[in-house]
């Protein structure tokens, strides 16, 4: 009997590292007319972020607050796509499947805003950093 590999169900958001969140907010909000959904500070990560609605998905713009982290993650660019976040029905099943084919995550899964998530190491997922998210799976868990 053949089992079906777990598959992502949707693109949740595209994460973009930016030099200036204010410039990005002006472009996305004023120039493109995208609605701003929320702004978030992540002091433990040294970043702040803003999320804009684009159809059924979102664009997350992320500014690194520390110069060295900004240099490492952004280089000389004004902005660059950092990750693609995809929704999965069962995060643990997806991570087990990915591990079986050699993909690796950068850390144990975390809970943020009620969602359970894990980020891949790009070198093990065709050069792309993926964020795998199980929406609502962390509701009531510590860190949500």
PDB file of C-alpha atoms in Angstrom:
ATOM      1  CA  UNK A   1       0.000   0.000   0.000  1.00  0.00           C
ATOM      2  CA  UNK A   2       1.392   3.387  -0.999  1.00  0.00           C
ATOM      3  CA  UNK A   3       1.006   6.315   1.382  1.00  0.00           C
ATOM      4  CA  UNK A   4       0.617   9.847   0.131  1.00  0.00           C
ATOM      5  CA  UNK A   5       3.280  12.305   1.185  1.00  0.00           C
ATOM      6  CA  UNK A   6       1.938  15.309   3.100  1.00  0.00           C
ATOM      7  CA  UNK A   7       1.591  18.439   0.981  1.00  0.00           C
ATOM      8  CA  UNK A   8       1.259  22.138   1.746  1.00  0.00           C
ATOM      9  CA  UNK A   9      -2.278  23.411   1.262  1.00  0.00           C
ATOM     10  CA  UNK A  10      -1.689  27.109   0.627  1.00  0.00           C
ATOM     11  CA  UNK A  11       0.842  29.934   0.615  1.00  0.00           C
ATOM     12  CA  UNK A  12       0.421  31.767   3.905  1.00  0.00           C
ATOM     13  CA  UNK A  13       2.871  34.600   3.283  1.00  0.00           C
ATOM     14  CA  UNK A  14       6.110  35.664   1.644  1.00  0.00           C
ATOM     15  CA  UNK A  15       8.712  37.048   4.057  1.00  0.00           C
ATOM     16  CA  UNK A  16      10.843  39.910   2.729  1.00  0.00           C
ATOM     17  CA  UNK A  17      13.852  41.337   4.593  1.00  0.00           C
ATOM     18  CA  UNK A  18      14.007  45.112   4.081  1.00  0.00           C
ATOM     19  CA  UNK A  19      16.517  47.813   4.955  1.00  0.00           C
ATOM     20  CA  UNK A  20      13.727  50.165   6.106  1.00  0.00           C
ATOM     21  CA  UNK A  21      10.309  48.998   7.238  1.00  0.00           C
ATOM     22  CA  UNK A  22       9.017  52.559   6.833  1.00  0.00           C
ATOM     23  CA  UNK A  23      10.009  52.637   3.148  1.00  0.00           C
ATOM     24  CA  UNK A  24       8.450  49.194   2.633  1.00  0.00           C
ATOM     25  CA  UNK A  25       5.233  50.228   4.403  1.00  0.00           C
ATOM     26  CA  UNK A  26       4.970  53.343   2.244  1.00  0.00           C
ATOM     27  CA  UNK A  27       5.458  51.353  -0.977  1.00  0.00           C
ATOM     28  CA  UNK A  28       3.162  48.455  -0.098  1.00  0.00           C
ATOM     29  CA  UNK A  29       0.517  50.529   1.655  1.00  0.00           C
ATOM     30  CA  UNK A  30       0.469  53.820  -0.229  1.00  0.00           C
ATOM     31  CA  UNK A  31       1.858  52.965  -3.673  1.00  0.00           C
ATOM     32  CA  UNK A  32       0.308  49.504  -4.092  1.00  0.00           C
ATOM     33  CA  UNK A  33      -2.684  50.129  -1.848  1.00  0.00           C
ATOM     34  CA  UNK A  34      -2.317  46.900   0.140  1.00  0.00           C
ATOM     35  CA  UNK A  35      -4.057  46.909   3.534  1.00  0.00           C
ATOM     36  CA  UNK A  36      -1.772  46.781   6.582  1.00  0.00           C
ATOM     37  CA  UNK A  37      -2.967  43.896   8.773  1.00  0.00           C
ATOM     38  CA  UNK A  38      -0.639  44.151  11.757  1.00  0.00           C
ATOM     39  CA  UNK A  39       2.763  45.280  12.978  1.00  0.00           C
ATOM     40  CA  UNK A  40       4.833  43.205  15.366  1.00  0.00           C
ATOM     41  CA  UNK A  41       8.071  43.659  17.305  1.00  0.00           C
ATOM     42  CA  UNK A  42      10.254  40.631  17.994  1.00  0.00           C
ATOM     43  CA  UNK A  43      12.831  41.994  20.487  1.00  0.00           C
ATOM     44  CA  UNK A  44      14.163  38.475  21.173  1.00  0.00           C
ATOM     45  CA  UNK A  45      14.954  38.163  17.442  1.00  0.00           C
ATOM     46  CA  UNK A  46      16.061  41.788  17.008  1.00  0.00           C
ATOM     47  CA  UNK A  47      13.434  42.422  14.313  1.00  0.00           C
ATOM     48  CA  UNK A  48      10.175  44.182  13.670  1.00  0.00           C
ATOM     49  CA  UNK A  49       7.654  43.222  11.020  1.00  0.00           C
ATOM     50  CA  UNK A  50       4.560  44.422   9.194  1.00  0.00           C
ATOM     51  CA  UNK A  51       2.047  42.212   7.388  1.00  0.00           C
ATOM     52  CA  UNK A  52       0.087  43.325   4.313  1.00  0.00           C
ATOM     53  CA  UNK A  53      -2.876  41.511   2.753  1.00  0.00           C
ATOM     54  CA  UNK A  54      -2.465  40.376  -0.857  1.00  0.00           C
ATOM     55  CA  UNK A  55      -5.429  38.295  -1.998  1.00  0.00           C
ATOM     56  CA  UNK A  56      -5.586  35.167   0.141  1.00  0.00           C
ATOM     57  CA  UNK A  57      -1.955  35.537   1.211  1.00  0.00           C
ATOM     58  CA  UNK A  58       0.196  38.119   2.932  1.00  0.00           C
ATOM     59  CA  UNK A  59       3.500  39.892   2.432  1.00  0.00           C
ATOM     60  CA  UNK A  60       5.572  40.149   5.610  1.00  0.00           C
ATOM     61  CA  UNK A  61       8.267  42.833   5.608  1.00  0.00           C
ATOM     62  CA  UNK A  62      10.980  42.372   8.228  1.00  0.00           C
ATOM     63  CA  UNK A  63      13.555  44.915   9.380  1.00  0.00           C
ATOM     64  CA  UNK A  64      16.597  43.752  11.337  1.00  0.00           C
ATOM     65  CA  UNK A  65      17.263  46.197  14.173  1.00  0.00           C
ATOM     66  CA  UNK A  66      20.957  45.358  14.587  1.00  0.00           C
ATOM     67  CA  UNK A  67      23.432  46.398  11.888  1.00  0.00           C
ATOM     68  CA  UNK A  68      25.395  43.117  11.855  1.00  0.00           C
ATOM     69  CA  UNK A  69      22.243  40.994  11.516  1.00  0.00           C
ATOM     70  CA  UNK A  70      21.003  43.327   8.772  1.00  0.00           C
ATOM     71  CA  UNK A  71      24.289  42.961   6.894  1.00  0.00           C
ATOM     72  CA  UNK A  72      24.208  39.159   7.147  1.00  0.00           C
ATOM     73  CA  UNK A  73      20.551  38.751   6.164  1.00  0.00           C
ATOM     74  CA  UNK A  74      20.307  41.559   3.609  1.00  0.00           C
ATOM     75  CA  UNK A  75      23.808  42.252   2.265  1.00  0.00           C
ATOM     76  CA  UNK A  76      23.911  45.342   0.060  1.00  0.00           C
ATOM     77  CA  UNK A  77      20.297  44.922  -1.074  1.00  0.00           C
ATOM     78  CA  UNK A  78      17.417  47.204  -0.143  1.00  0.00           C
ATOM     79  CA  UNK A  79      15.162  44.158   0.109  1.00  0.00           C
ATOM     80  CA  UNK A  80      15.151  40.437  -0.675  1.00  0.00           C
ATOM     81  CA  UNK A  81      12.760  37.533  -0.305  1.00  0.00           C
ATOM     82  CA  UNK A  82      13.831  35.635   2.781  1.00  0.00           C
ATOM     83  CA  UNK A  83      11.266  32.860   3.121  1.00  0.00           C
ATOM     84  CA  UNK A  84       8.079  31.362   1.747  1.00  0.00           C
ATOM     85  CA  UNK A  85       5.560  30.345   4.397  1.00  0.00           C
ATOM     86  CA  UNK A  86       3.236  27.499   3.497  1.00  0.00           C
ATOM     87  CA  UNK A  87       0.336  26.063   5.439  1.00  0.00           C
ATOM     88  CA  UNK A  88       0.320  22.347   6.199  1.00  0.00           C
ATOM     89  CA  UNK A  89      -2.469  20.259   7.750  1.00  0.00           C
ATOM     90  CA  UNK A  90      -0.140  18.432  10.187  1.00  0.00           C
ATOM     91  CA  UNK A  91       3.263  19.968  10.951  1.00  0.00           C
ATOM     92  CA  UNK A  92       4.701  16.872  12.624  1.00  0.00           C
ATOM     93  CA  UNK A  93       3.800  14.664   9.647  1.00  0.00           C
ATOM     94  CA  UNK A  94       5.383  17.185   7.264  1.00  0.00           C
ATOM     95  CA  UNK A  95       8.583  17.397   9.333  1.00  0.00           C
ATOM     96  CA  UNK A  96       8.805  13.612   9.529  1.00  0.00           C
ATOM     97  CA  UNK A  97       8.390  13.355   5.756  1.00  0.00           C
ATOM     98  CA  UNK A  98      10.958  16.085   5.086  1.00  0.00           C
ATOM     99  CA  UNK A  99      13.442  14.518   7.495  1.00  0.00           C
ATOM    100  CA  UNK A 100      13.105  11.188   5.693  1.00  0.00           C
ATOM    101  CA  UNK A 101      14.235  12.815   2.434  1.00  0.00           C
ATOM    102  CA  UNK A 102      17.119  14.738   4.029  1.00  0.00           C
ATOM    103  CA  UNK A 103      15.569  18.158   4.675  1.00  0.00           C
ATOM    104  CA  UNK A 104      16.528  19.790   7.959  1.00  0.00           C
ATOM    105  CA  UNK A 105      14.916  22.462  10.121  1.00  0.00           C
ATOM    106  CA  UNK A 106      16.853  25.276  11.793  1.00  0.00           C
ATOM    107  CA  UNK A 107      15.354  24.565  15.254  1.00  0.00           C
ATOM    108  CA  UNK A 108      12.544  22.772  17.042  1.00  0.00           C
ATOM    109  CA  UNK A 109       9.018  23.926  16.110  1.00  0.00           C
ATOM    110  CA  UNK A 110       7.810  27.109  17.790  1.00  0.00           C
ATOM    111  CA  UNK A 111       4.403  28.590  18.528  1.00  0.00           C
ATOM    112  CA  UNK A 112       3.629  32.154  17.511  1.00  0.00           C
ATOM    113  CA  UNK A 113       0.240  33.827  17.453  1.00  0.00           C
ATOM    114  CA  UNK A 114      -1.470  30.458  17.931  1.00  0.00           C
ATOM    115  CA  UNK A 115       0.281  28.786  14.988  1.00  0.00           C
ATOM    116  CA  UNK A 116       2.811  25.945  15.165  1.00  0.00           C
ATOM    117  CA  UNK A 117       5.740  26.488  12.796  1.00  0.00           C
ATOM    118  CA  UNK A 118       9.211  25.434  11.763  1.00  0.00           C
ATOM    119  CA  UNK A 119      11.789  26.913   9.355  1.00  0.00           C
ATOM    120  CA  UNK A 120      13.913  24.857   6.970  1.00  0.00           C
ATOM    121  CA  UNK A 121      17.640  25.144   6.391  1.00  0.00           C
ATOM    122  CA  UNK A 122      17.823  26.425   2.794  1.00  0.00           C
ATOM    123  CA  UNK A 123      20.741  24.175   1.868  1.00  0.00           C
ATOM    124  CA  UNK A 124      18.463  21.179   2.454  1.00  0.00           C
ATOM    125  CA  UNK A 125      15.337  22.530   0.681  1.00  0.00           C
ATOM    126  CA  UNK A 126      16.575  23.478  -2.809  1.00  0.00           C
ATOM    127  CA  UNK A 127      18.180  26.711  -1.613  1.00  0.00           C
ATOM    128  CA  UNK A 128      14.905  28.193  -0.336  1.00  0.00           C
ATOM    129  CA  UNK A 129      14.044  28.860   3.310  1.00  0.00           C
ATOM    130  CA  UNK A 130      10.536  27.529   3.887  1.00  0.00           C
ATOM    131  CA  UNK A 131       8.369  28.223   6.895  1.00  0.00           C
ATOM    132  CA  UNK A 132       5.970  25.323   7.462  1.00  0.00           C
ATOM    133  CA  UNK A 133       2.885  26.413   9.450  1.00  0.00           C
ATOM    134  CA  UNK A 134       0.030  24.525  11.031  1.00  0.00           C
ATOM    135  CA  UNK A 135      -2.541  27.268  11.601  1.00  0.00           C
ATOM    136  CA  UNK A 136      -4.192  27.269  15.033  1.00  0.00           C
ATOM    137  CA  UNK A 137      -2.266  24.219  16.261  1.00  0.00           C
ATOM    138  CA  UNK A 138      -0.570  26.174  19.032  1.00  0.00           C
ATOM    139  CA  UNK A 139      -3.657  27.839  20.497  1.00  0.00           C
ATOM    140  CA  UNK A 140      -3.421  27.686  24.261  1.00  0.00           C
ATOM    141  CA  UNK A 141       0.223  26.545  24.128  1.00  0.00           C
ATOM    142  CA  UNK A 142       3.008  28.469  25.861  1.00  0.00           C
ATOM    143  CA  UNK A 143       4.355  31.243  23.612  1.00  0.00           C
ATOM    144  CA  UNK A 144       1.114  31.810  21.723  1.00  0.00           C
TER     145      UNK A 144
END
